[in-house]
Short mmCIF file of C-alpha atoms and ligand atoms in Angstrom, two decimals:
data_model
loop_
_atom_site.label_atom_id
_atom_site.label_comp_id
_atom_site.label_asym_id
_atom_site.label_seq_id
_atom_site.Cartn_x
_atom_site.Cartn_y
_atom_site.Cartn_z
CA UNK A 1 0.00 0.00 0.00
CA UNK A 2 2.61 2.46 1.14
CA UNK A 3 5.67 3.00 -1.24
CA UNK A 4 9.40 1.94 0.93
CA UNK A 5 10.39 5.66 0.99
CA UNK A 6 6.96 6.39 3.02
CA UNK A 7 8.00 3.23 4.80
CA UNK A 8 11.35 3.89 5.88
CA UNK A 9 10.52 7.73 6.83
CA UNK A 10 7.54 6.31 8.95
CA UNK A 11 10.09 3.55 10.94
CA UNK A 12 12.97 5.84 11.07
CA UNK A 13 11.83 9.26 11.27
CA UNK A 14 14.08 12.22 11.02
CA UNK A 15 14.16 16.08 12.32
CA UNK A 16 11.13 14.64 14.74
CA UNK A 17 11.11 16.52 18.31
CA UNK A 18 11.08 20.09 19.58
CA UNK A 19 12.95 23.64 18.85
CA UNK A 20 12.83 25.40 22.25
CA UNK A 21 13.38 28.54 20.92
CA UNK A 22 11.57 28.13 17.52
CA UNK A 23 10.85 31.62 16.12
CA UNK A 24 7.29 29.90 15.05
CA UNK A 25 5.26 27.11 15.66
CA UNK A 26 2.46 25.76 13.24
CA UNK A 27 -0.24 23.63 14.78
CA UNK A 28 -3.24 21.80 12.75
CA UNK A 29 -5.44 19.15 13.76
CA UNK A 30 -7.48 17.23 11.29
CA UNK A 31 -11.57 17.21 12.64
CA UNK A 32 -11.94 14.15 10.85
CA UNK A 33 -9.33 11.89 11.66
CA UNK A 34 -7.74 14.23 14.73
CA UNK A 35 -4.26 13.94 13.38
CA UNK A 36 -2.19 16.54 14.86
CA UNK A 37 0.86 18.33 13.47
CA UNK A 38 3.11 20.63 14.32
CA UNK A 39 5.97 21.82 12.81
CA UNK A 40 8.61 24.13 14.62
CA UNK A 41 11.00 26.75 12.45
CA UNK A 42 14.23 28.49 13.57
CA UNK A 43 15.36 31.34 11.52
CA UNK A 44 18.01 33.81 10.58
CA UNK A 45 17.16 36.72 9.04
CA UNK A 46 14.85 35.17 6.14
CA UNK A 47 16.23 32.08 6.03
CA UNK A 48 14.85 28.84 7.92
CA UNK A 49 18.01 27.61 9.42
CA UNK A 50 15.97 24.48 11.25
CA UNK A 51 12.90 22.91 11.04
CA UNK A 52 11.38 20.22 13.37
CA UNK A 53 7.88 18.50 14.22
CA UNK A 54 6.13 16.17 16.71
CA UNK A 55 2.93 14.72 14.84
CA UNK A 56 0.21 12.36 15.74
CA UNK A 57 -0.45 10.73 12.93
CA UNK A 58 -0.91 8.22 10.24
CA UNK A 59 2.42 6.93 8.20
CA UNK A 60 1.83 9.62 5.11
CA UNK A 61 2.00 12.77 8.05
CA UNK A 62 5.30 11.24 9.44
CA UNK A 63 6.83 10.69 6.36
CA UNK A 64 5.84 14.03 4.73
CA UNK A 65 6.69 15.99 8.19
CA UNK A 66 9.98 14.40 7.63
CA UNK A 67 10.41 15.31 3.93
CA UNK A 68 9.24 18.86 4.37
CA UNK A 69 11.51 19.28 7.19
CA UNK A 70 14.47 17.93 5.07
CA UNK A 71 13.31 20.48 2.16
CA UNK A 72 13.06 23.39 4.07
CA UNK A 73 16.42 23.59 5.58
CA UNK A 74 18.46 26.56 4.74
CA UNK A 75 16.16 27.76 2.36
CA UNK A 76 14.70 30.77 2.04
CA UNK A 77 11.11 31.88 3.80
CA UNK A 78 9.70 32.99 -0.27
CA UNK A 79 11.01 29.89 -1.42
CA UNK A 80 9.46 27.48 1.01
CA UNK A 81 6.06 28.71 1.00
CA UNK A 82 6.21 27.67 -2.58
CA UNK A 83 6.74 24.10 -1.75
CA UNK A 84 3.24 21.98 -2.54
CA UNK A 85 1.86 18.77 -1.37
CA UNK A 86 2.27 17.00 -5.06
CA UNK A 87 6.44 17.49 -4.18
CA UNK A 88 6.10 15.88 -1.37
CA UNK A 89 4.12 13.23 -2.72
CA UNK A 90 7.03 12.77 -6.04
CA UNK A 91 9.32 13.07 -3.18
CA UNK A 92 7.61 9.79 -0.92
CA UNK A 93 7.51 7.95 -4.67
CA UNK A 94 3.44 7.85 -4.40
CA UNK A 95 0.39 7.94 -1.91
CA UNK A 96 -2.55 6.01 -2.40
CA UNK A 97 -5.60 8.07 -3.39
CA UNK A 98 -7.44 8.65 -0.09
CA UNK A 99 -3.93 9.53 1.67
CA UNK A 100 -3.47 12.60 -0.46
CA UNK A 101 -4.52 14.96 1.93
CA UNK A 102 -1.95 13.72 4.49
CA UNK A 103 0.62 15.99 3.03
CA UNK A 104 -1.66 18.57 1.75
CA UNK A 105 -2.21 18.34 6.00
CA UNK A 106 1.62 19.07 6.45
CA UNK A 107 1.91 21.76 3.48
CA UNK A 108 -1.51 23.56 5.17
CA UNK A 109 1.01 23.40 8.58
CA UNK A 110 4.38 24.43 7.41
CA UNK A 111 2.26 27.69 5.67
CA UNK A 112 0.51 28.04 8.90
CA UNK A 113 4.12 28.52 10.68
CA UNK A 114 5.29 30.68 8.00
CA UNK A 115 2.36 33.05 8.55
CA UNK A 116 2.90 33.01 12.46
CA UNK A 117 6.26 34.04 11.85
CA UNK A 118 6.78 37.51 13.66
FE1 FES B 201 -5.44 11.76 8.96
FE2 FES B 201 -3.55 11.01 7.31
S1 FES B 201 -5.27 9.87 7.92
S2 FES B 201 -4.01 12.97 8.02
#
């Protein structure tokens, strides 16, 4: 069902955990399934220098926290709001159908933390 890349991200997840001094923190919940995300960002000047998140969640959130957190590292704040859900998904080679809006879950979280930025 799941491809190995969402597979290996799910069993060995990395940039999971907190940043104590994050500069802004992104939190959604899904109503329907009450997956929770958040995703923490450290910055310097306009770049985002780390990125981290804790999530509740099914296998597609973990692995697409994780990829988004990999993508978004040392890139610039313009840049990463222009990330979408469909490179995540090229990224995690494939998610079924109904899992789709797992990372358009993350991508609606990592613009959420972008906005909250001060
Ligand atoms: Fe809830 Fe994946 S099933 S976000």
């Amino acid at each position: 069902m799941y491809s190995e890349k969402v597979k290996k991200y799910f069993e060995n997840p990395i940039n999971m955990g907190i940043i104590e001094d994050a500069d802004s923190i992104g939190i959604i919940e899904n109503e329907i399934c009450s997956d929770i995300i958040k995703i923490y960002l450290k910055m310097k000047d306009d770049v985002i220098i780390d990125a981290k998140f804790e999530a509740k969640g099914c296998p597609p959130v973990i692995a697409s926290c994780c990829i988004v957190t990999k993508m978004i590292k040392n890139v610039n704040i313009e840049k990463a709001k222009k990330i979408t859900a469909n490179e995540i998904i090229e990224k995690l080679e494939g998610l079924p159908n109904e899992k789709i809006h797992c990372a358009e879950l993350v991508i609606k979280t990592l613009r959420k933390a972008i906005n909250n930025l001060k």
